PDB file of C-alpha atoms in Angstrom:
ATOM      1  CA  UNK C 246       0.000   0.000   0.000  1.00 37.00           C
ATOM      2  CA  UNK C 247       1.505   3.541  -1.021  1.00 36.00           C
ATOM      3  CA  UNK C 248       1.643   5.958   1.885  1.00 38.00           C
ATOM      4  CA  UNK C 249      -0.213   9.161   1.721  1.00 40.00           C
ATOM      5  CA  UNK C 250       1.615  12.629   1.383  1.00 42.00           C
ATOM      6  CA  UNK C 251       1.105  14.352   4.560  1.00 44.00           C
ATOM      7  CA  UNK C 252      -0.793  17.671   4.080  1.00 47.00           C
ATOM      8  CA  UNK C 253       0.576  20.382   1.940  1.00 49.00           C
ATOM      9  CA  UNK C 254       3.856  18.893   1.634  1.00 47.00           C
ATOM     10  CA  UNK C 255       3.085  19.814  -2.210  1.00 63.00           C
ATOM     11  CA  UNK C 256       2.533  22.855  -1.287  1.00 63.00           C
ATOM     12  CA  UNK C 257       5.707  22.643   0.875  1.00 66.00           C
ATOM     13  CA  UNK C 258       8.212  22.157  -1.522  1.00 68.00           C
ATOM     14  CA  UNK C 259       6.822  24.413  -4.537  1.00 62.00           C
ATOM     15  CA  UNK C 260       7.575  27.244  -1.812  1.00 65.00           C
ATOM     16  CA  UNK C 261      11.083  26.026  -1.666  1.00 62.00           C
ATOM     17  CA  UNK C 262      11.276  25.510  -5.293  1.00 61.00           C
ATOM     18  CA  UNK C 263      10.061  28.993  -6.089  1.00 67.00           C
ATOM     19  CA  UNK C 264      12.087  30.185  -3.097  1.00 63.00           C
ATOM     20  CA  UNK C 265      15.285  28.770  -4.951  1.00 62.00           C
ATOM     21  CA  UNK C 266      14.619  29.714  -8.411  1.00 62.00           C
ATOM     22  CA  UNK C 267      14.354  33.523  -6.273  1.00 61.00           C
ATOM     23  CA  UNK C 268      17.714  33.036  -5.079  1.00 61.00           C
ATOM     24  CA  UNK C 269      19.662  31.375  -8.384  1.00 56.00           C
ATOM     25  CA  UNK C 270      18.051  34.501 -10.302  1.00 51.00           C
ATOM     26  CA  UNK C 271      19.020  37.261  -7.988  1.00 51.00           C
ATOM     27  CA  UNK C 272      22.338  35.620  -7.747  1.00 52.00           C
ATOM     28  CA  UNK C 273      22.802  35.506 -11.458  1.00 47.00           C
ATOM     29  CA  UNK C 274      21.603  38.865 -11.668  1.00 45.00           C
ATOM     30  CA  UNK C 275      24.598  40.555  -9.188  1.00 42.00           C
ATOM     31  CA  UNK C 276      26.719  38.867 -10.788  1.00 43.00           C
ATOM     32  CA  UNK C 277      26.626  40.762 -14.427  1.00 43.00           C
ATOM     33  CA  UNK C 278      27.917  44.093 -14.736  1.00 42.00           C
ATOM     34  CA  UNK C 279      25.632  46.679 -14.493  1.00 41.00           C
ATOM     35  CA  UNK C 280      25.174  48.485 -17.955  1.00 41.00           C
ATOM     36  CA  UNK C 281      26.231  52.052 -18.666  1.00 38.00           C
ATOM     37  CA  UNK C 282      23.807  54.711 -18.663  1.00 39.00           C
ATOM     38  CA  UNK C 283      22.869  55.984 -22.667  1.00 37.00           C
ATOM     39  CA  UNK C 284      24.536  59.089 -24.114  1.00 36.00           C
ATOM     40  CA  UNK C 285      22.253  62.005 -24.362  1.00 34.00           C
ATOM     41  CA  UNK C 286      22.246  63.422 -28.054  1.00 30.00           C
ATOM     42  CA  UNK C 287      23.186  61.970 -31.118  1.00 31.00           C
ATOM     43  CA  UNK C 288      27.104  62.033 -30.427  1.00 39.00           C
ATOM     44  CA  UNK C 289      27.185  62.632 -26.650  1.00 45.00           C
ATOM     45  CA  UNK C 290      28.627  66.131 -26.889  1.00 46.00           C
ATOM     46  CA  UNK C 291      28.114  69.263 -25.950  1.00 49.00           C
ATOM     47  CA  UNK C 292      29.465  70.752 -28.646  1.00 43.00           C
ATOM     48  CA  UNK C 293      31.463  73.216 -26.380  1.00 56.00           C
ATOM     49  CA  UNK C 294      34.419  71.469 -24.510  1.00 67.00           C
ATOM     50  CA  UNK C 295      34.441  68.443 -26.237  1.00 78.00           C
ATOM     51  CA  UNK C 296      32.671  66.543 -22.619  1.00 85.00           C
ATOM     52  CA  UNK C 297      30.611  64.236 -22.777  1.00 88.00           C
ATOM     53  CA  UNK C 298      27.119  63.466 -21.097  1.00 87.00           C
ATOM     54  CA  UNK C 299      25.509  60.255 -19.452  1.00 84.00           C
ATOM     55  CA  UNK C 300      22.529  60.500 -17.259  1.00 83.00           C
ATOM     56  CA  UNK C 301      23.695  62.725 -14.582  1.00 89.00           C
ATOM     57  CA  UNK C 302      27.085  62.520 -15.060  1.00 94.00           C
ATOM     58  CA  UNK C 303      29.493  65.155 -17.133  1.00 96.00           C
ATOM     59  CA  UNK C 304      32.438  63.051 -18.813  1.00 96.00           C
ATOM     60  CA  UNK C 305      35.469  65.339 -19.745  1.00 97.00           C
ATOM     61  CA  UNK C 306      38.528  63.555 -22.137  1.00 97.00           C
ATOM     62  CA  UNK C 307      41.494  64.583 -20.283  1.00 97.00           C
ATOM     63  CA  UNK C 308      44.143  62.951 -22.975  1.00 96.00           C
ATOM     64  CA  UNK C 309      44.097  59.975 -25.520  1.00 97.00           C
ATOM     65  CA  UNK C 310      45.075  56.571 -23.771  1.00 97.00           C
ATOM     66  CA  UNK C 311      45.646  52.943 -25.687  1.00 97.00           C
ATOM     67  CA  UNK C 312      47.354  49.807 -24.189  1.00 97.00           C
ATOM     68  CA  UNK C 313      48.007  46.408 -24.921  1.00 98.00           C
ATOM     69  CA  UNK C 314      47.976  44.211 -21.190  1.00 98.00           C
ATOM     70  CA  UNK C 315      46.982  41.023 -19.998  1.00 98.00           C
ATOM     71  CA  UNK C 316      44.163  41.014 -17.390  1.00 98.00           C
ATOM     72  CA  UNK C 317      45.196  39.910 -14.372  1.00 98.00           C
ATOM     73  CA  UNK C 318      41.914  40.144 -12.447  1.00 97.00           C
ATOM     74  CA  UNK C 319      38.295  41.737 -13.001  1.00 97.00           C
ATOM     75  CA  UNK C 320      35.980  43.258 -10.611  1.00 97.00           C
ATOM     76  CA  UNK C 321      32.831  44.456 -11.508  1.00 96.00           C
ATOM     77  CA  UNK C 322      31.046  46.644  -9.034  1.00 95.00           C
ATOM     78  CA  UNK C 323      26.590  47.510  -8.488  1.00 94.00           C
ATOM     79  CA  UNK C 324      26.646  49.330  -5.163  1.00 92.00           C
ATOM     80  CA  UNK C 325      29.500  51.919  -4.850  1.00 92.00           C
ATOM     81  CA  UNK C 326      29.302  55.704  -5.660  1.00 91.00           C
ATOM     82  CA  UNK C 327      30.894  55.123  -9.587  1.00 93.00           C
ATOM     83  CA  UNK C 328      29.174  51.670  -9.980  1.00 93.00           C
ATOM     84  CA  UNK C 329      26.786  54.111 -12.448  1.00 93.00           C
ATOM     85  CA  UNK C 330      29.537  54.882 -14.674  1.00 94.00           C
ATOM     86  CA  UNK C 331      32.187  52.396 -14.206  1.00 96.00           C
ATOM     87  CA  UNK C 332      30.760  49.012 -13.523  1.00 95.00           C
ATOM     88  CA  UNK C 333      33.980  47.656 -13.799  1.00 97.00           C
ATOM     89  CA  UNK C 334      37.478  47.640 -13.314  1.00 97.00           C
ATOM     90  CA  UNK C 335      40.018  45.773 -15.008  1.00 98.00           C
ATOM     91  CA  UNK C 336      43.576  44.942 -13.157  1.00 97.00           C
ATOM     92  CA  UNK C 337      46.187  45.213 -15.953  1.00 97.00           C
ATOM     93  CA  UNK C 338      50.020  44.187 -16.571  1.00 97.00           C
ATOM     94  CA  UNK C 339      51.922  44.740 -19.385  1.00 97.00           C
ATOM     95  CA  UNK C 340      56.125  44.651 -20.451  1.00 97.00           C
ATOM     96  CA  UNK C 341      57.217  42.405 -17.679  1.00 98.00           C
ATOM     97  CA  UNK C 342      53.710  42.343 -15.823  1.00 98.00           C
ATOM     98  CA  UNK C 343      52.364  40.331 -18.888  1.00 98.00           C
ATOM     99  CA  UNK C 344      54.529  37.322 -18.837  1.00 98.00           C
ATOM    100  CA  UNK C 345      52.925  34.120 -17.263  1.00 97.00           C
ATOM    101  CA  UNK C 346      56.476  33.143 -15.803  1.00 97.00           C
ATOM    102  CA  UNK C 347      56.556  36.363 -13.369  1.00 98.00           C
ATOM    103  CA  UNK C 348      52.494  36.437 -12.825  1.00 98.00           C
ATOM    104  CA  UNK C 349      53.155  32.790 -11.030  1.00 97.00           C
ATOM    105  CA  UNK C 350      55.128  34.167  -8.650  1.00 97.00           C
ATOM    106  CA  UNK C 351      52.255  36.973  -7.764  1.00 98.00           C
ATOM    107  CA  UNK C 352      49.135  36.818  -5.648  1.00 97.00           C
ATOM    108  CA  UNK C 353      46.739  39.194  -7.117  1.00 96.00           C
ATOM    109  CA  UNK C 354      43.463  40.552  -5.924  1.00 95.00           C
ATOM    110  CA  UNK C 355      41.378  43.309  -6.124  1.00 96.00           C
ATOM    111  CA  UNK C 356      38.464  44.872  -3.662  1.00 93.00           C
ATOM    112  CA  UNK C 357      36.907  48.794  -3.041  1.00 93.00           C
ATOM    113  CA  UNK C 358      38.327  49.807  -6.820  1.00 93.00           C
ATOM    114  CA  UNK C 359      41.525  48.877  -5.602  1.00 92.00           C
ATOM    115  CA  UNK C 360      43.947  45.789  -7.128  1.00 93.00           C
ATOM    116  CA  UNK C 361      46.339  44.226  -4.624  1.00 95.00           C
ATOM    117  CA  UNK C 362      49.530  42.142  -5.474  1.00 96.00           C
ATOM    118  CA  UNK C 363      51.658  39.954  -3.019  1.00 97.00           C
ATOM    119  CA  UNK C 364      54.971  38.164  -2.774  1.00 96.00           C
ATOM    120  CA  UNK C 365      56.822  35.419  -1.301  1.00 95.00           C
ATOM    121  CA  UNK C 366      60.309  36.395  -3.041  1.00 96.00           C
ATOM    122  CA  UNK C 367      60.560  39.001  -5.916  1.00 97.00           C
ATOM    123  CA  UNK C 368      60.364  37.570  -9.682  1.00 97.00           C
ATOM    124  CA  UNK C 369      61.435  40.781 -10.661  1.00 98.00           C
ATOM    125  CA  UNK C 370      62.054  44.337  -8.735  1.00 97.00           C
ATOM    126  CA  UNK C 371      58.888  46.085  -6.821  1.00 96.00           C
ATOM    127  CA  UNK C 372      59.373  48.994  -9.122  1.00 96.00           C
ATOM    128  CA  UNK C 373      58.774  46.929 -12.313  1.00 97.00           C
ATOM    129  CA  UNK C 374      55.547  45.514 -10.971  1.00 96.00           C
ATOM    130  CA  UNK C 375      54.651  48.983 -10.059  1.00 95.00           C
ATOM    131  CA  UNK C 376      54.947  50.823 -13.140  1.00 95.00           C
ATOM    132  CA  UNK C 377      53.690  47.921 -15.201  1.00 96.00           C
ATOM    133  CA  UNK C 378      50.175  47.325 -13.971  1.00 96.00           C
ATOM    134  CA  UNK C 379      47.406  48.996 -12.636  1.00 95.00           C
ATOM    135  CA  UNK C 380      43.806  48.859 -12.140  1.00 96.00           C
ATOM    136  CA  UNK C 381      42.004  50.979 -14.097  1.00 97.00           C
ATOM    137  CA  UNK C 382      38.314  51.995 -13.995  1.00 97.00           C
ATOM    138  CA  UNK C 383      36.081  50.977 -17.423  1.00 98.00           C
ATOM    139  CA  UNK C 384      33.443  53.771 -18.573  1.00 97.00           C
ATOM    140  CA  UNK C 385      32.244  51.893 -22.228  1.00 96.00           C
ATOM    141  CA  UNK C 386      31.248  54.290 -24.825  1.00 95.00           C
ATOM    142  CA  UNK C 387      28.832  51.904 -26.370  1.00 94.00           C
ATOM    143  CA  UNK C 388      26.770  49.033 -26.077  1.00 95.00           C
ATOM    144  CA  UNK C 389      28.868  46.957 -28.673  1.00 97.00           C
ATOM    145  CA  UNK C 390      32.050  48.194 -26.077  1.00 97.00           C
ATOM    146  CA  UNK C 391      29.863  47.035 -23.062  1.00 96.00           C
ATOM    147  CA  UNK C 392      28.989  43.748 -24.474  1.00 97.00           C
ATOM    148  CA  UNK C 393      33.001  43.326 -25.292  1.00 97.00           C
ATOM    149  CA  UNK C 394      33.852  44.183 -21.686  1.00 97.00           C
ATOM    150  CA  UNK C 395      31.552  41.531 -20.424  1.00 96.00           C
ATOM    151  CA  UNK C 396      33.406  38.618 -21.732  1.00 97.00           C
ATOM    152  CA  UNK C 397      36.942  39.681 -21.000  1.00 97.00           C
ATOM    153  CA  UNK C 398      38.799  37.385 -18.204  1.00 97.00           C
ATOM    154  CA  UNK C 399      41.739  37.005 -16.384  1.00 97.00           C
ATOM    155  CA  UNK C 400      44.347  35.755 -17.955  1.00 97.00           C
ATOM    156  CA  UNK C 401      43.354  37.237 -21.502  1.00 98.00           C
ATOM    157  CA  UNK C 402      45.228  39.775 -23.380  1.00 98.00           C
ATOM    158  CA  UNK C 403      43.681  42.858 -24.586  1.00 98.00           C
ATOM    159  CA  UNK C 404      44.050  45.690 -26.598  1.00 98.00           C
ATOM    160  CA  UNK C 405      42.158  48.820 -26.087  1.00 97.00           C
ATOM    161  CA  UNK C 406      42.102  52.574 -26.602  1.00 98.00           C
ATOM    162  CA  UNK C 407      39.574  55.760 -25.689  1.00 97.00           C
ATOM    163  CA  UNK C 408      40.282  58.593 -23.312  1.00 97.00           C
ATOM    164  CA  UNK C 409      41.512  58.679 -19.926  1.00 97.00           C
ATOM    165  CA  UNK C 410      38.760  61.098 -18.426  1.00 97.00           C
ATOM    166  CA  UNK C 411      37.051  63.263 -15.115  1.00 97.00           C
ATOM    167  CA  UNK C 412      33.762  62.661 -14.574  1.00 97.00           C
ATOM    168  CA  UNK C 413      31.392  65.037 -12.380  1.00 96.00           C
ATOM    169  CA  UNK C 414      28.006  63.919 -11.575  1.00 94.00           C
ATOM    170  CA  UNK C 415      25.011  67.009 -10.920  1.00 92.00           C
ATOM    171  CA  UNK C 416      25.034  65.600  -6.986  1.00 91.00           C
ATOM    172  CA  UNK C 417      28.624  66.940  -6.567  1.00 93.00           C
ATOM    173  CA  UNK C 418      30.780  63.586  -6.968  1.00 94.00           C
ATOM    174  CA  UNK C 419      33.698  63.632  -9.151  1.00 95.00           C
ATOM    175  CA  UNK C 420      36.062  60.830 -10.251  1.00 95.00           C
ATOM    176  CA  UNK C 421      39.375  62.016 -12.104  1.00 96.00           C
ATOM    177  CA  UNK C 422      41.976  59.707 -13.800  1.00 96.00           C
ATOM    178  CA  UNK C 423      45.416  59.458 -13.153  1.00 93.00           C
ATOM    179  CA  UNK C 424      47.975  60.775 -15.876  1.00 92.00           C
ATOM    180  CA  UNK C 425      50.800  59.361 -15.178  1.00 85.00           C
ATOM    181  CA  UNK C 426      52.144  55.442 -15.338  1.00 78.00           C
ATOM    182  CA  UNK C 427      54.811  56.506 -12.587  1.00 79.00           C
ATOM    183  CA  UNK C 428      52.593  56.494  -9.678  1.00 79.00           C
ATOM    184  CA  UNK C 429      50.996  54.676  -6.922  1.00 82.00           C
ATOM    185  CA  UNK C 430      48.537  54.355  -4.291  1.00 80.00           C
ATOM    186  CA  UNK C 431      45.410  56.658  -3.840  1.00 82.00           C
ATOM    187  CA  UNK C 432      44.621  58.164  -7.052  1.00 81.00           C
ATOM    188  CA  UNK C 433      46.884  56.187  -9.128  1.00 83.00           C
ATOM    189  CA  UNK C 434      44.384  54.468 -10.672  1.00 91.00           C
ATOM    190  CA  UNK C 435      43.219  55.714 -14.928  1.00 95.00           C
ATOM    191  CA  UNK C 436      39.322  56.420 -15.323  1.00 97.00           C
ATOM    192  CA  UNK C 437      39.277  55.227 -18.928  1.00 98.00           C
ATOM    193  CA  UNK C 438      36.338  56.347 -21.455  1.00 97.00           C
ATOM    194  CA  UNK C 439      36.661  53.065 -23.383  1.00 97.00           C
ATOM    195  CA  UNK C 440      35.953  53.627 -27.309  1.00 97.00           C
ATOM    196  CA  UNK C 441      37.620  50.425 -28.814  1.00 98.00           C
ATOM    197  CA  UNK C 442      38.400  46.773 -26.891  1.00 98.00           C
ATOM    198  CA  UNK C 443      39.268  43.747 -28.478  1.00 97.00           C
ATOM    199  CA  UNK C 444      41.004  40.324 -27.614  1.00 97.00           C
ATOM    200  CA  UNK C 445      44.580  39.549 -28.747  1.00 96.00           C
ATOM    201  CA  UNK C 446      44.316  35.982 -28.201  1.00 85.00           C
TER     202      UNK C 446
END
């Protein structure tokens, strides 16, 4: 004789299944980058300074920037004061910073728009992995740019090229790019307008 379900245990577990589909979707759904606002107007400028508008946010090209790096890590961010801009940031080495031999020897991470590196012994000086990667901030110009950013990894190399930039939102925050390859710490990081961003490999 087949035992009889107890009372809403049918019930029961569609709660739990509906209760986990919840979960596996919301999960899924943190875990994509969040997509840059639209430009306003047909080319995004003002026609005055050359800046650049998204939707509450002034973007001014500070100089022309291109590189050629490997990724060494990727962080994409929802929550933080840029996350409207820049949903992500992408830790990059190039010149000595780029070759899989010295990355072994390197712990990397990255947390709070910030990329952190660690040794046991030095594959090559401090100074070399200093000036040879960074993390840098990703604003895509464009949803083709966007959809490129969202499949690049760590480990790949890329090329890419746009504007380093400032950006100044109508609520008083501002976000300016670093200029320089020879610096560290706070600051040190480039705010990059991305136009172009392709795979090497």
């Amino acid at each position: 004789m087949a035992a009889a379900n107890p009372p809403g245990l049918s019930l029961q577990r569609l709660i739990y299944a509906l209760a986990l589909l919840a979960m596996l979707w919301l999960g899924w759904t943190l875990s994509q980058p969040a997509p840059s606002p639209p430009l306003r107007g047909s080319d995004g400028s003002d026609g005055s300074d050359g800046s650049l508008h998204m939707d509450g946010y002034r973007i001014t090209p500070l100089q022309p920037f291109s590189i050629e790096a490997r990724v060494l890590g990727r962080e994409d961010y929802h929550f933080d004061a840029g996350a409207a801009v820049s949903p992500t940031d992408l830790a990059l080495g190039w010149g000595p910073m780029a070759d899989p031999q010295v990355l072994a020897s390197i712990s990397i991470r990255q947390s709070n728009r910030w990329y952190h590196w660690q040794v046991e012994s030095f594959p090559i000086p401090r100074r070399e992995i200093e000036i040879h990667s960074a993390n840098m901030h990703m604003i895509p110009a464009n949803a083709a740019v966007a959809d490129a950013l969202s499949d690049i990894r760590a480990g790949q190399r890329i090329r890419l090229s746009g504007q380093l930039v400032r950006v100044d939102g109508e609520d008083g925050f501002t976000w300016s790019s670093s200029l320089s390859r020879e610096d560290t710490g706070n600051g040190a990081c480039e705010l990059i307008w991305i136009e172009q961003l392709s795979r090497l490999d």
